[in-house]
CSV table of C-alpha atoms in Angstrom, one decimal:
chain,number,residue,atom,x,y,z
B,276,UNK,CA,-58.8,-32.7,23.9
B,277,UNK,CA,-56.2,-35.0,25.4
B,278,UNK,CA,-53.6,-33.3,23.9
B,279,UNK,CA,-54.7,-30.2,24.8
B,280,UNK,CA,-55.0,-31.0,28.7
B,281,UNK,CA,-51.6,-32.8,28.4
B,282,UNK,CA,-50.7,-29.3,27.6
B,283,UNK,CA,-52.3,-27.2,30.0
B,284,UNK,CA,-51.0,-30.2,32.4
B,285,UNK,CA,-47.4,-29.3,31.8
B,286,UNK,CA,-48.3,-25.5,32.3
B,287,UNK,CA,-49.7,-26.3,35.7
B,288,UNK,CA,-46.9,-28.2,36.7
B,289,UNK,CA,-44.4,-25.6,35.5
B,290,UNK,CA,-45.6,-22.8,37.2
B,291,UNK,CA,-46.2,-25.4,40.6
B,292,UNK,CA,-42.8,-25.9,40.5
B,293,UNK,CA,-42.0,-22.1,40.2
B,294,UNK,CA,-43.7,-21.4,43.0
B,295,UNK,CA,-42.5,-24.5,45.4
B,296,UNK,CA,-39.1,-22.7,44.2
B,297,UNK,CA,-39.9,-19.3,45.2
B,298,UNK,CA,-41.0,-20.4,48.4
B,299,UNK,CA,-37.4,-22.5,48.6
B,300,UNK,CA,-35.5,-18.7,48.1
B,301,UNK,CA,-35.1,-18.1,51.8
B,302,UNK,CA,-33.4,-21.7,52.5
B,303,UNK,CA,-31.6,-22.3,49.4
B,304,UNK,CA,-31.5,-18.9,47.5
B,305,UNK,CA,-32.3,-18.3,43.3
B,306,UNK,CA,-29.3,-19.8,42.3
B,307,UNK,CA,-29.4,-22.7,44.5
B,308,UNK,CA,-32.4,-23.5,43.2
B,309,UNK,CA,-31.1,-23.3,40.3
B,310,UNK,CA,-28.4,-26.2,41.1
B,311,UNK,CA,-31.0,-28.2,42.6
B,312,UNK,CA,-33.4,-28.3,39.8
B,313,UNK,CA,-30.9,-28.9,36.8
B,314,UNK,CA,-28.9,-31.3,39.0
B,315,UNK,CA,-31.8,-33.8,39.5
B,316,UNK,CA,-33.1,-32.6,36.0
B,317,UNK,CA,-29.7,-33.9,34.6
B,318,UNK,CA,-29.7,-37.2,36.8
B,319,UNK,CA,-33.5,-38.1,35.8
B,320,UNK,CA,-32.4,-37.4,31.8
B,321,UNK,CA,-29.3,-39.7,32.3
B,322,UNK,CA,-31.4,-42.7,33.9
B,323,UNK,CA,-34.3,-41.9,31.2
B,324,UNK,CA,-32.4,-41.7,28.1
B,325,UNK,CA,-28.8,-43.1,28.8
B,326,UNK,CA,-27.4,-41.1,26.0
B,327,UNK,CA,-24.2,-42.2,23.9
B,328,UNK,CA,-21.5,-40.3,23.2
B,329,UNK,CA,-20.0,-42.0,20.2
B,330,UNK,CA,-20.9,-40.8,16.3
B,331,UNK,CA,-20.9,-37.3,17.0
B,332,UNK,CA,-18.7,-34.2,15.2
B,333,UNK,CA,-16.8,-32.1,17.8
B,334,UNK,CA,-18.8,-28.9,16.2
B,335,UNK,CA,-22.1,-31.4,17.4
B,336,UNK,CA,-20.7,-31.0,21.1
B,337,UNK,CA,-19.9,-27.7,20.9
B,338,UNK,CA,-23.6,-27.0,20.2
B,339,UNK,CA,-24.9,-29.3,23.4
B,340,UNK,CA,-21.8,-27.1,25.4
B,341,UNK,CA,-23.3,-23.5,24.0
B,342,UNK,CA,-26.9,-25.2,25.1
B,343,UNK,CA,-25.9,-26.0,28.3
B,344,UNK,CA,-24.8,-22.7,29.4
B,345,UNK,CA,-27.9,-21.0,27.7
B,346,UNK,CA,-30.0,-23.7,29.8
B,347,UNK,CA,-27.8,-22.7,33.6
B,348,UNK,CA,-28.0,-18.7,32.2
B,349,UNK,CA,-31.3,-18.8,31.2
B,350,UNK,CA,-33.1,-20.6,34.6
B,351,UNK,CA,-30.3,-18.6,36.8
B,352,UNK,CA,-31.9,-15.0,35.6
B,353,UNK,CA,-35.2,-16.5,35.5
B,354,UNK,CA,-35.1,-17.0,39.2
B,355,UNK,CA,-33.1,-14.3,39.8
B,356,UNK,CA,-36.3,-12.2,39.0
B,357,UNK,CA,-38.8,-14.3,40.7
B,358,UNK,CA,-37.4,-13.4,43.7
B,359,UNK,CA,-37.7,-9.8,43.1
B,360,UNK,CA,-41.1,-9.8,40.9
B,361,UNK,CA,-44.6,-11.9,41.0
B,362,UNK,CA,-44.7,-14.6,38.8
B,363,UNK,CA,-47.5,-13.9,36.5
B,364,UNK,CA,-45.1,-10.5,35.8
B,365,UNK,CA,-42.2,-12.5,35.3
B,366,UNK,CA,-43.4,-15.0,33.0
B,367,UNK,CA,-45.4,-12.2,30.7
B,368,UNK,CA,-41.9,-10.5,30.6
B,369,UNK,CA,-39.7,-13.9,30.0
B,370,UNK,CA,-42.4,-14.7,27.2
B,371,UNK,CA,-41.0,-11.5,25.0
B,372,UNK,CA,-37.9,-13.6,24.1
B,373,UNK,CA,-39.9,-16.4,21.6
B,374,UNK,CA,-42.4,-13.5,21.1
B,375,UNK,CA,-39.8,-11.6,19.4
B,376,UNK,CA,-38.8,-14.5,17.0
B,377,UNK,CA,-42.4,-15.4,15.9
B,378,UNK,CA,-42.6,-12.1,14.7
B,379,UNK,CA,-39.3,-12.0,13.0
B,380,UNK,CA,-40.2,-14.8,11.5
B,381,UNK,CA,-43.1,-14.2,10.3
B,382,UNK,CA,-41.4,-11.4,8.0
B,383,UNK,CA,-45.2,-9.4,7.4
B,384,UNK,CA,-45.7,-5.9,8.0
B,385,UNK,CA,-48.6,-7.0,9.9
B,386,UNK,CA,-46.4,-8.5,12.8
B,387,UNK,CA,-45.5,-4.8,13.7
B,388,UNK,CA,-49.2,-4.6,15.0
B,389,UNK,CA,-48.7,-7.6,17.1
B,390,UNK,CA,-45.1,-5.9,18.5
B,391,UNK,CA,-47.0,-3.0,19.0
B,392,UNK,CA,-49.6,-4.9,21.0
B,393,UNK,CA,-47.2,-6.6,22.8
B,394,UNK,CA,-45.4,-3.0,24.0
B,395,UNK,CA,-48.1,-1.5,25.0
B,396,UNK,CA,-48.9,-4.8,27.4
B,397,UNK,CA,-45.9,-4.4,28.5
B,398,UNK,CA,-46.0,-0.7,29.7
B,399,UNK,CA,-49.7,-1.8,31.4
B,400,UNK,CA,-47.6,-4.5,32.9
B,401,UNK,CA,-45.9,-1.9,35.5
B,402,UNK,CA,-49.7,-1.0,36.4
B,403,UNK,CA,-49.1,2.7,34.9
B,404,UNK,CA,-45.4,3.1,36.0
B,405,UNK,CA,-42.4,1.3,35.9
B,406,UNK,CA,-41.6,2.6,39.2
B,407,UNK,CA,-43.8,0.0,40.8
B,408,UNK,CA,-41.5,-3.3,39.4
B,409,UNK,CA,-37.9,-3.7,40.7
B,410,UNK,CA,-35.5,-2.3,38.1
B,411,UNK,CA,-32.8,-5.2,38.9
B,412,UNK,CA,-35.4,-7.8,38.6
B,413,UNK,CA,-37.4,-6.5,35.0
B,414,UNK,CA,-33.9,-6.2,33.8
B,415,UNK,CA,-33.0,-10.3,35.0
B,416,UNK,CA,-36.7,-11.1,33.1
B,417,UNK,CA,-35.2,-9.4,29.8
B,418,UNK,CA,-32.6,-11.2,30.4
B,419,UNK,CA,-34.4,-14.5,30.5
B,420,UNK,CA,-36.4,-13.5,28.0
B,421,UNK,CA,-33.3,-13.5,25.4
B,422,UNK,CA,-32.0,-16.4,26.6
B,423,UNK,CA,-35.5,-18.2,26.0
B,424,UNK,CA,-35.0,-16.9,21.9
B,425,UNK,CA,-31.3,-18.3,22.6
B,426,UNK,CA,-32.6,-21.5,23.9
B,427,UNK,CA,-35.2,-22.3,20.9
B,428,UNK,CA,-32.5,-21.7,18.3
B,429,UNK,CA,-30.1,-23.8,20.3
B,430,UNK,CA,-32.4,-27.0,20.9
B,431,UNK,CA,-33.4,-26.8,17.1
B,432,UNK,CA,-29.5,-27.3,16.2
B,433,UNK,CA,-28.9,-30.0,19.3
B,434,UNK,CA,-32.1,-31.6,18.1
B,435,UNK,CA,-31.0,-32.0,14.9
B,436,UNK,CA,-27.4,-33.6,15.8
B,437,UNK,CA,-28.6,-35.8,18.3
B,438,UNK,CA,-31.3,-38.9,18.6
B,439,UNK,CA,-34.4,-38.6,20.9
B,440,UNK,CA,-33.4,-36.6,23.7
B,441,UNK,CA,-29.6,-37.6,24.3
B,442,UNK,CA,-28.5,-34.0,23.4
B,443,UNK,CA,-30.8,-32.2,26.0
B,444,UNK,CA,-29.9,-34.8,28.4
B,445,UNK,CA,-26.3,-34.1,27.9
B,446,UNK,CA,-26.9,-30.1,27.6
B,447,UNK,CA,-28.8,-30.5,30.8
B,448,UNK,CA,-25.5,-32.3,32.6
B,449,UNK,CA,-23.2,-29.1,31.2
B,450,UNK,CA,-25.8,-26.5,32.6
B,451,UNK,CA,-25.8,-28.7,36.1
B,452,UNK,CA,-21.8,-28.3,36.3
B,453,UNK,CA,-22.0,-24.7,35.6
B,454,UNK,CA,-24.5,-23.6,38.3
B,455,UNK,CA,-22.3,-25.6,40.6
B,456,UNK,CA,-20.4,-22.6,42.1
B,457,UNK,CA,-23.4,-20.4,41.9
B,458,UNK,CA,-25.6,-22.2,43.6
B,459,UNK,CA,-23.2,-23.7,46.3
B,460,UNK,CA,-22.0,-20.1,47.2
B,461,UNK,CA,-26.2,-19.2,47.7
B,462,UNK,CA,-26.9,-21.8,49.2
B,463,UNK,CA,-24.1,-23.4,51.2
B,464,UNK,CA,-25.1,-26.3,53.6
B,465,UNK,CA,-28.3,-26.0,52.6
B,466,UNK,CA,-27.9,-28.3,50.3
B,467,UNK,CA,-27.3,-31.1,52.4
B,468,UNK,CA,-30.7,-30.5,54.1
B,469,UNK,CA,-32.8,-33.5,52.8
B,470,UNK,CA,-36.0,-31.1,53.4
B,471,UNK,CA,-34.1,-29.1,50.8
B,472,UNK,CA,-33.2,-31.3,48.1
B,473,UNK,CA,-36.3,-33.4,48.5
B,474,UNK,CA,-38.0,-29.9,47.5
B,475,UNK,CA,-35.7,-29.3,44.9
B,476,UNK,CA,-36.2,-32.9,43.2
B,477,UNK,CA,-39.9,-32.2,43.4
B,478,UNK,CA,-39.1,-28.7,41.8
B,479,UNK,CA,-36.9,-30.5,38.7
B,480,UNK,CA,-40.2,-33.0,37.9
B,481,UNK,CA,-42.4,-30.8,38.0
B,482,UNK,CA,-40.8,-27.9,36.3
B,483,UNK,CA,-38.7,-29.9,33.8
B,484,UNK,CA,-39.7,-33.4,33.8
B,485,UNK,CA,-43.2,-33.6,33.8
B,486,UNK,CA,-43.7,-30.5,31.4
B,487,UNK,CA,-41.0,-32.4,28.8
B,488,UNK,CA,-43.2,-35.6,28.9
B,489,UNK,CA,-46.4,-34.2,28.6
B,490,UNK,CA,-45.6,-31.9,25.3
B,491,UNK,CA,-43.7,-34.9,24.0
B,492,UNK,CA,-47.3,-36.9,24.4
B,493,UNK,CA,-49.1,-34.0,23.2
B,494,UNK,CA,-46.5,-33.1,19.9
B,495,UNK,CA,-47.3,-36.5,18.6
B,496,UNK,CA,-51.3,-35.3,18.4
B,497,UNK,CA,-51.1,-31.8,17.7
B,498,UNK,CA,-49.9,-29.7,15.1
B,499,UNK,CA,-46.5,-27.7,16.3
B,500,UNK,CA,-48.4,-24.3,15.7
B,501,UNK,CA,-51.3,-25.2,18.0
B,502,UNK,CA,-48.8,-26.3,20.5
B,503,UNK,CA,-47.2,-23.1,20.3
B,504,UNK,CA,-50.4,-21.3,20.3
B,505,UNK,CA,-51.3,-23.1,23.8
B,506,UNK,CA,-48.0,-22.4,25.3
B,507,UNK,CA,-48.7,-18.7,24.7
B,508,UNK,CA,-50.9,-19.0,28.2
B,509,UNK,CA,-48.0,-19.7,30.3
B,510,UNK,CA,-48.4,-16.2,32.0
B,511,UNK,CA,-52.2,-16.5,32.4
B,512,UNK,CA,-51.4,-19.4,34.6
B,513,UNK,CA,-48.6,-18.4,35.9
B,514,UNK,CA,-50.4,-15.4,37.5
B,515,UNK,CA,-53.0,-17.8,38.8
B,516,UNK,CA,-50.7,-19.7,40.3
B,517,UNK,CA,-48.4,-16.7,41.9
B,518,UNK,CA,-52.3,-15.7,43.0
B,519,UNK,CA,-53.6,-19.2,44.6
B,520,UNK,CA,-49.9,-20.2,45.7
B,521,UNK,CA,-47.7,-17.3,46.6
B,522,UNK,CA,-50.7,-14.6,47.5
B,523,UNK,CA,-49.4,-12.4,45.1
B,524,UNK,CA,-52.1,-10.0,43.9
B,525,UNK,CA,-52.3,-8.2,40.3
B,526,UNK,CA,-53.7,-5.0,39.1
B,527,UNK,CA,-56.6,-4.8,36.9
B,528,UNK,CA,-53.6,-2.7,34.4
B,529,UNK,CA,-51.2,-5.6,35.0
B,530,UNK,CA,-53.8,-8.5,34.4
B,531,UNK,CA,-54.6,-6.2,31.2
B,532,UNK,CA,-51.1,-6.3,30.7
B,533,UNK,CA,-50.9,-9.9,30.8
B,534,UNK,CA,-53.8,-10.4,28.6
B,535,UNK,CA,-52.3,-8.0,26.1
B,536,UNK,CA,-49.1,-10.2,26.1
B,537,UNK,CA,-50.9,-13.5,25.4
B,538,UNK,CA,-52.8,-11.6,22.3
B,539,UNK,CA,-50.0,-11.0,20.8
B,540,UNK,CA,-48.1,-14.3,21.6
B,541,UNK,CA,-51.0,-15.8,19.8
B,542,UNK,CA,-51.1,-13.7,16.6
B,543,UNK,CA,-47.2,-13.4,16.4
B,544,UNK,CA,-47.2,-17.5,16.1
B,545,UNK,CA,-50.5,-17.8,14.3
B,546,UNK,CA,-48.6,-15.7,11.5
B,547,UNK,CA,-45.1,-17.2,11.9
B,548,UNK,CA,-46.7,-20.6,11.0
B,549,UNK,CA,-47.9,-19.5,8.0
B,550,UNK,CA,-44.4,-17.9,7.1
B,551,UNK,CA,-42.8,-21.3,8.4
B,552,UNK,CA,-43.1,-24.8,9.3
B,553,UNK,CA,-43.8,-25.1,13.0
B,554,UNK,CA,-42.6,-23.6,16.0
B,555,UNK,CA,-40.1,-24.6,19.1
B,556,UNK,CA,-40.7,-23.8,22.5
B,557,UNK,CA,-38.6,-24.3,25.9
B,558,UNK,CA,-38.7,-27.6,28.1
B,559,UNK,CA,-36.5,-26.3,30.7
């Protein structure tokens, strides 16, 4: 049960810092966020680690370069379409990306039922009609959601090239760099603010930091496919927290929706683990 709460922990936090972000849109826009939360992410990884950089191939550092810009892509859409759609809706649609993999990988005829299940929570997602979400920001969700599947095979190649977490710390520093124009052209002086940046440094721990200790703790107690299993509830708290947080309000269709989603998360994993050993999931 420790494990388990260390989980569920790292949820929490995630979608906290979400939502402290969100409400940071107006001051510092998506893509300053963005800057703000890799930036400190990098700096806290740096002092945490202090990673070498002897003893590695250059094809080893063109892998943390390739995960560094799937890192800035991947949180740059993913606030992109918070600020356009709820969280909980977000998060369900972001989730597709690994949901898509587990059932590749788990290479049985029965994961069509679970990509059908997933669909058709989808399509309840929009509440009846797509009409209702904003085009530009499901289509920034897909595209987080592909990054996501991008990100787990890229952090299963840096992982393997590099000890503990230098490459991720490193990867972090490259996606920092590249959300540097982004985010100084959204935000401008904002980021001098120290409101601002004391915000964003609170976004990077607990939507990086935290999250990335906790399943570390909770990896070395559980088995991966029960890890992956739990993470499957990000959009159930995500919504709660868009609820409690943000005052966003869901559907009964779209809660459905959301449910429907985390179904099929769990069965596409369940039967990916018996097809393979383990499962990755995101940190970032």
């Amino acid at each position: 049960m420790p494990a388990v709460a260390l989980v569920v922990a790292g949820l929490v936090c995630q979608e906290v810092g979400a939502s402290i972000a969100v409400l940071l849109f107006p001051q510092a826009g998506p893509l300053g966020m963005v800057l703000l939360r890799l930036g400190f992410s990098a700096v806290i990884l740096l002092a945490v680690t202090r990673p070498g950089v002897r003893g590695h191939s250059r094809r080893d550092w063109a892998a943390v370069a390739v995960f560094g810009v799937v890192l800035a892509t991947m949180n740059g859409l993913f606030y992109l379409a918070l600020e356009r759609l709820p969280l909980g809706v977000t998060v369900t649609i972001e989730v597709l990306g690994p949901l898509t993999l587990s059932i590749i990988a788990a290479g049985r005829a029965r994961a069509f039922v679970w990509a059908g299940l997933a669909l058709a929570g989808v399509v309840a997602l929009a509440g009846g009609g797509w009409d209702r979400l904003d085009g530009l920001g499901v289509a920034f969700a897909l595209g987080a959601a592909a990054m996501w599947a991008l990100y787990i095979l890229s952090s299963a190649r840096v992982g393997a090239a590099f000890a503990k977490l230098d490459g991720l710390a490193w990867a972090m520093v490259i996606g920092a760099l590249v959300a540097v124009p982004f985010g100084v052209v959204d935000a401008g002086a904002a980021l001098l603010r120290p409101d601002v940046l004391a915000l964003g440094a609170a976004v990077a721990l607990l939507s990086s930091t935290l999250p990335y200790a906790f399943e570390l703790i909770a990896l070395r107690r559980l088995a991966a496919s029960a890890f992956a299993v739990l993470m499957s509830l990000a959009p159930a708290i995500a919504a709660l927290a868009g609820f409690v947080l943000l005052g966003q309000h869901l559907s009964w269709l779209e809660a459905a929706g959301i449910a429907l989603v985390i179904v099929a998360s769990v069965g596409a994993i369940r039967g990916a683990g018996r097809a393979a050993a383990g499962a990755v999931e995101p940190v970032a």
